[in-house]
C-alpha cells in the first residue's frame, strides 16, 4: 500500500466532501434514476429544490443520530476523541429503506428541543485548522 505524504494528507478533503454530498444527493433522488423528465424550467427547479430539501433533512437527521450515539457513549464512560468524530460522515444510507413503509402516526408528536452541545473538546482540531490555514497563506 502506498503511503500518502503527510503534507498532502487531507489536501482533497473539501473535494471529497463535496463529491460525497453529490453522491448522497443522487442516492436520495433515486426516482426516475435522477432524471427530471419535465421540460418546464419551473418544474425542474421544484424537483431540484425538493431533492435538496430532502437531502438536507436526511443529513440533519443523521447528524442528530450521531450526536445521540456520542452522548450515549459519553454517558457510558467512553472517551471520545474529536479526531475520530472529524472522520464520521453524515452521508449514511444503510439505515434508510427508500421503498419501505413509513408510519405517519408520529407526525403530531412534538420532538424534544435540539441540544447542539457535545461534551467533546474540539480545541485541538481548531488549532490544527488554524495552523494549516496559516501554512497555506505563507505559500
PDB file of C-alpha atoms in Angstrom:
ATOM      1  CA  UNK A   1       0.000   0.000   0.000  1.00  0.00           C
ATOM      2  CA  UNK A   2       1.309   3.421  -0.960  1.00  0.00           C
ATOM      3  CA  UNK A   3       1.849   5.986   1.796  1.00  0.00           C
ATOM      4  CA  UNK A   4       0.465   9.478   1.297  1.00  0.00           C
ATOM      5  CA  UNK A   5       2.981  12.189   2.185  1.00  0.00           C
ATOM      6  CA  UNK A   6       1.912  13.955   5.371  1.00  0.00           C
ATOM      7  CA  UNK A   7       1.810  17.375   3.686  1.00  0.00           C
ATOM      8  CA  UNK A   8      -0.665  16.031   1.086  1.00  0.00           C
ATOM      9  CA  UNK A   9      -2.807  14.098   3.540  1.00  0.00           C
ATOM     10  CA  UNK A  10      -6.189  15.814   3.617  1.00  0.00           C
ATOM     11  CA  UNK A  11      -5.446  18.079   0.663  1.00  0.00           C
ATOM     12  CA  UNK A  12      -8.541  16.847  -1.148  1.00  0.00           C
ATOM     13  CA  UNK A  13     -10.834  16.712   1.892  1.00  0.00           C
ATOM     14  CA  UNK A  14     -13.071  19.520   0.619  1.00  0.00           C
ATOM     15  CA  UNK A  15     -13.376  17.898  -2.804  1.00  0.00           C
ATOM     16  CA  UNK A  16     -14.069  14.501  -1.227  1.00  0.00           C
ATOM     17  CA  UNK A  17     -16.744  16.045   0.996  1.00  0.00           C
ATOM     18  CA  UNK A  18     -18.417  17.745  -1.977  1.00  0.00           C
ATOM     19  CA  UNK A  19     -18.340  14.546  -4.035  1.00  0.00           C
ATOM     20  CA  UNK A  20     -19.774  12.595  -1.114  1.00  0.00           C
ATOM     21  CA  UNK A  21     -22.574  15.138  -0.861  1.00  0.00           C
ATOM     22  CA  UNK A  22     -23.272  14.893  -4.583  1.00  0.00           C
ATOM     23  CA  UNK A  23     -23.401  11.084  -4.457  1.00  0.00           C
ATOM     24  CA  UNK A  24     -25.659  11.243  -1.395  1.00  0.00           C
ATOM     25  CA  UNK A  25     -27.997  13.724  -3.096  1.00  0.00           C
ATOM     26  CA  UNK A  26     -28.181  11.484  -6.155  1.00  0.00           C
ATOM     27  CA  UNK A  27     -28.899   8.478  -3.932  1.00  0.00           C
ATOM     28  CA  UNK A  28     -31.721  10.392  -2.205  1.00  0.00           C
ATOM     29  CA  UNK A  29     -33.203  11.495  -5.549  1.00  0.00           C
ATOM     30  CA  UNK A  30     -33.454   7.958  -6.905  1.00  0.00           C
ATOM     31  CA  UNK A  31     -36.858   8.303  -8.587  1.00  0.00           C
ATOM     32  CA  UNK A  32     -36.694   8.034 -12.383  1.00  0.00           C
ATOM     33  CA  UNK A  33     -32.938   7.358 -11.988  1.00  0.00           C
ATOM     34  CA  UNK A  34     -32.427  11.013 -11.084  1.00  0.00           C
ATOM     35  CA  UNK A  35     -33.681  12.250 -14.442  1.00  0.00           C
ATOM     36  CA  UNK A  36     -36.025  15.221 -14.402  1.00  0.00           C
ATOM     37  CA  UNK A  37     -38.328  14.341 -17.291  1.00  0.00           C
ATOM     38  CA  UNK A  38     -40.228  17.631 -17.361  1.00  0.00           C
ATOM     39  CA  UNK A  39     -39.018  20.316 -19.772  1.00  0.00           C
ATOM     40  CA  UNK A  40     -40.699  23.087 -17.802  1.00  0.00           C
ATOM     41  CA  UNK A  41     -37.934  25.080 -16.031  1.00  0.00           C
ATOM     42  CA  UNK A  42     -40.236  25.811 -13.079  1.00  0.00           C
ATOM     43  CA  UNK A  43     -40.944  22.096 -12.580  1.00  0.00           C
ATOM     44  CA  UNK A  44     -37.241  21.291 -12.942  1.00  0.00           C
ATOM     45  CA  UNK A  45     -36.396  23.869 -10.282  1.00  0.00           C
ATOM     46  CA  UNK A  46     -39.089  22.440  -7.970  1.00  0.00           C
ATOM     47  CA  UNK A  47     -37.655  18.931  -8.385  1.00  0.00           C
ATOM     48  CA  UNK A  48     -34.117  20.143  -7.665  1.00  0.00           C
ATOM     49  CA  UNK A  49     -35.199  22.150  -4.617  1.00  0.00           C
ATOM     50  CA  UNK A  50     -37.237  19.242  -3.266  1.00  0.00           C
ATOM     51  CA  UNK A  51     -34.250  16.926  -3.654  1.00  0.00           C
ATOM     52  CA  UNK A  52     -32.001  19.467  -1.889  1.00  0.00           C
ATOM     53  CA  UNK A  53     -34.544  19.853   0.940  1.00  0.00           C
ATOM     54  CA  UNK A  54     -34.903  16.103   1.367  1.00  0.00           C
ATOM     55  CA  UNK A  55     -31.126  15.605   1.235  1.00  0.00           C
ATOM     56  CA  UNK A  56     -30.555  18.270   3.895  1.00  0.00           C
ATOM     57  CA  UNK A  57     -33.299  16.809   6.108  1.00  0.00           C
ATOM     58  CA  UNK A  58     -31.706  13.343   5.972  1.00  0.00           C
ATOM     59  CA  UNK A  59     -28.224  14.771   6.648  1.00  0.00           C
ATOM     60  CA  UNK A  60     -29.598  16.676   9.668  1.00  0.00           C
ATOM     61  CA  UNK A  61     -31.364  13.547  10.930  1.00  0.00           C
ATOM     62  CA  UNK A  62     -28.137  11.557  10.552  1.00  0.00           C
ATOM     63  CA  UNK A  63     -26.238  14.264  12.467  1.00  0.00           C
ATOM     64  CA  UNK A  64     -28.825  14.081  15.273  1.00  0.00           C
ATOM     65  CA  UNK A  65     -28.454  10.286  15.398  1.00  0.00           C
ATOM     66  CA  UNK A  66     -24.646  10.564  15.503  1.00  0.00           C
ATOM     67  CA  UNK A  67     -24.817  13.164  18.299  1.00  0.00           C
ATOM     68  CA  UNK A  68     -27.191  10.951  20.297  1.00  0.00           C
ATOM     69  CA  UNK A  69     -24.856   7.964  19.955  1.00  0.00           C
ATOM     70  CA  UNK A  70     -21.888  10.116  21.059  1.00  0.00           C
ATOM     71  CA  UNK A  71     -23.880  11.267  24.107  1.00  0.00           C
ATOM     72  CA  UNK A  72     -24.733   7.653  24.976  1.00  0.00           C
ATOM     73  CA  UNK A  73     -21.078   6.633  24.687  1.00  0.00           C
ATOM     74  CA  UNK A  74     -20.026   9.560  26.901  1.00  0.00           C
ATOM     75  CA  UNK A  75     -22.669   8.566  29.476  1.00  0.00           C
ATOM     76  CA  UNK A  76     -21.256   5.027  29.448  1.00  0.00           C
ATOM     77  CA  UNK A  77     -17.818   6.421  30.267  1.00  0.00           C
ATOM     78  CA  UNK A  78     -16.188   6.219  26.841  1.00  0.00           C
ATOM     79  CA  UNK A  79     -13.626   8.845  25.974  1.00  0.00           C
ATOM     80  CA  UNK A  80     -14.425  10.416  22.610  1.00  0.00           C
ATOM     81  CA  UNK A  81     -11.510  11.629  20.520  1.00  0.00           C
ATOM     82  CA  UNK A  82     -12.506  14.650  18.426  1.00  0.00           C
ATOM     83  CA  UNK A  83     -10.191  13.396  15.664  1.00  0.00           C
ATOM     84  CA  UNK A  84     -12.397  10.298  15.364  1.00  0.00           C
ATOM     85  CA  UNK A  85     -15.541  12.428  15.160  1.00  0.00           C
ATOM     86  CA  UNK A  86     -13.950  14.501  12.405  1.00  0.00           C
ATOM     87  CA  UNK A  87     -13.957  11.391  10.189  1.00  0.00           C
ATOM     88  CA  UNK A  88     -17.634  10.489  10.634  1.00  0.00           C
ATOM     89  CA  UNK A  89     -19.727  11.279   7.584  1.00  0.00           C
ATOM     90  CA  UNK A  90     -23.374  12.370   7.771  1.00  0.00           C
ATOM     91  CA  UNK A  91     -23.930  10.724   4.365  1.00  0.00           C
ATOM     92  CA  UNK A  92     -25.127   7.440   5.860  1.00  0.00           C
ATOM     93  CA  UNK A  93     -27.602   5.377   3.849  1.00  0.00           C
ATOM     94  CA  UNK A  94     -27.579   1.845   5.292  1.00  0.00           C
ATOM     95  CA  UNK A  95     -30.419   2.566   7.736  1.00  0.00           C
ATOM     96  CA  UNK A  96     -32.719   4.154   5.126  1.00  0.00           C
ATOM     97  CA  UNK A  97     -35.305   1.963   3.430  1.00  0.00           C
ATOM     98  CA  UNK A  98     -36.333   4.025   0.419  1.00  0.00           C
ATOM     99  CA  UNK A  99     -39.039   1.562  -0.617  1.00  0.00           C
ATOM    100  CA  UNK A 100     -40.298   0.791   2.907  1.00  0.00           C
ATOM    101  CA  UNK A 101     -43.457   1.579   4.764  1.00  0.00           C
ATOM    102  CA  UNK A 102     -43.414   4.766   6.765  1.00  0.00           C
ATOM    103  CA  UNK A 103     -45.556   5.431   9.794  1.00  0.00           C
ATOM    104  CA  UNK A 104     -47.357   8.754   9.919  1.00  0.00           C
ATOM    105  CA  UNK A 105     -48.969   8.361  13.353  1.00  0.00           C
ATOM    106  CA  UNK A 106     -45.962  10.103  14.958  1.00  0.00           C
ATOM    107  CA  UNK A 107     -46.197  13.260  12.843  1.00  0.00           C
ATOM    108  CA  UNK A 108     -48.156  15.125  15.525  1.00  0.00           C
ATOM    109  CA  UNK A 109     -45.689  14.320  18.332  1.00  0.00           C
ATOM    110  CA  UNK A 110     -43.620  17.342  19.386  1.00  0.00           C
ATOM    111  CA  UNK A 111     -39.904  16.392  19.414  1.00  0.00           C
ATOM    112  CA  UNK A 112     -37.596  17.288  22.273  1.00  0.00           C
ATOM    113  CA  UNK A 113     -35.656  20.522  21.880  1.00  0.00           C
ATOM    114  CA  UNK A 114     -32.458  20.088  19.887  1.00  0.00           C
ATOM    115  CA  UNK A 115     -29.337  20.149  22.054  1.00  0.00           C
ATOM    116  CA  UNK A 116     -26.267  21.075  19.964  1.00  0.00           C
ATOM    117  CA  UNK A 117     -23.833  20.622  22.885  1.00  0.00           C
ATOM    118  CA  UNK A 118     -21.485  17.651  22.935  1.00  0.00           C
ATOM    119  CA  UNK A 119     -19.038  17.247  25.797  1.00  0.00           C
ATOM    120  CA  UNK A 120     -16.096  16.776  23.438  1.00  0.00           C
ATOM    121  CA  UNK A 121     -13.161  19.169  23.323  1.00  0.00           C
ATOM    122  CA  UNK A 122     -12.680  20.181  19.684  1.00  0.00           C
ATOM    123  CA  UNK A 123      -9.916  22.694  20.503  1.00  0.00           C
ATOM    124  CA  UNK A 124      -7.094  20.500  19.083  1.00  0.00           C
ATOM    125  CA  UNK A 125      -8.900  20.283  15.728  1.00  0.00           C
ATOM    126  CA  UNK A 126      -9.451  24.040  15.617  1.00  0.00           C
ATOM    127  CA  UNK A 127      -5.759  24.621  16.365  1.00  0.00           C
ATOM    128  CA  UNK A 128      -4.801  22.222  13.540  1.00  0.00           C
ATOM    129  CA  UNK A 129      -7.111  24.109  11.154  1.00  0.00           C
ATOM    130  CA  UNK A 130      -5.579  27.453  12.155  1.00  0.00           C
ATOM    131  CA  UNK A 131      -2.063  26.089  11.691  1.00  0.00           C
ATOM    132  CA  UNK A 132      -2.937  24.600   8.304  1.00  0.00           C
ATOM    133  CA  UNK A 133      -4.588  27.872   7.211  1.00  0.00           C
ATOM    134  CA  UNK A 134      -1.546  29.927   8.188  1.00  0.00           C
ATOM    135  CA  UNK A 135       0.756  27.484   6.370  1.00  0.00           C
ATOM    136  CA  UNK A 136      -1.406  27.751   3.267  1.00  0.00           C
ATOM    137  CA  UNK A 137      -1.249  31.555   3.324  1.00  0.00           C
ATOM    138  CA  UNK A 138       2.527  31.545   3.654  1.00  0.00           C
ATOM    139  CA  UNK A 139       2.943  29.611   0.405  1.00  0.00           C
TER     140      UNK A 139
END
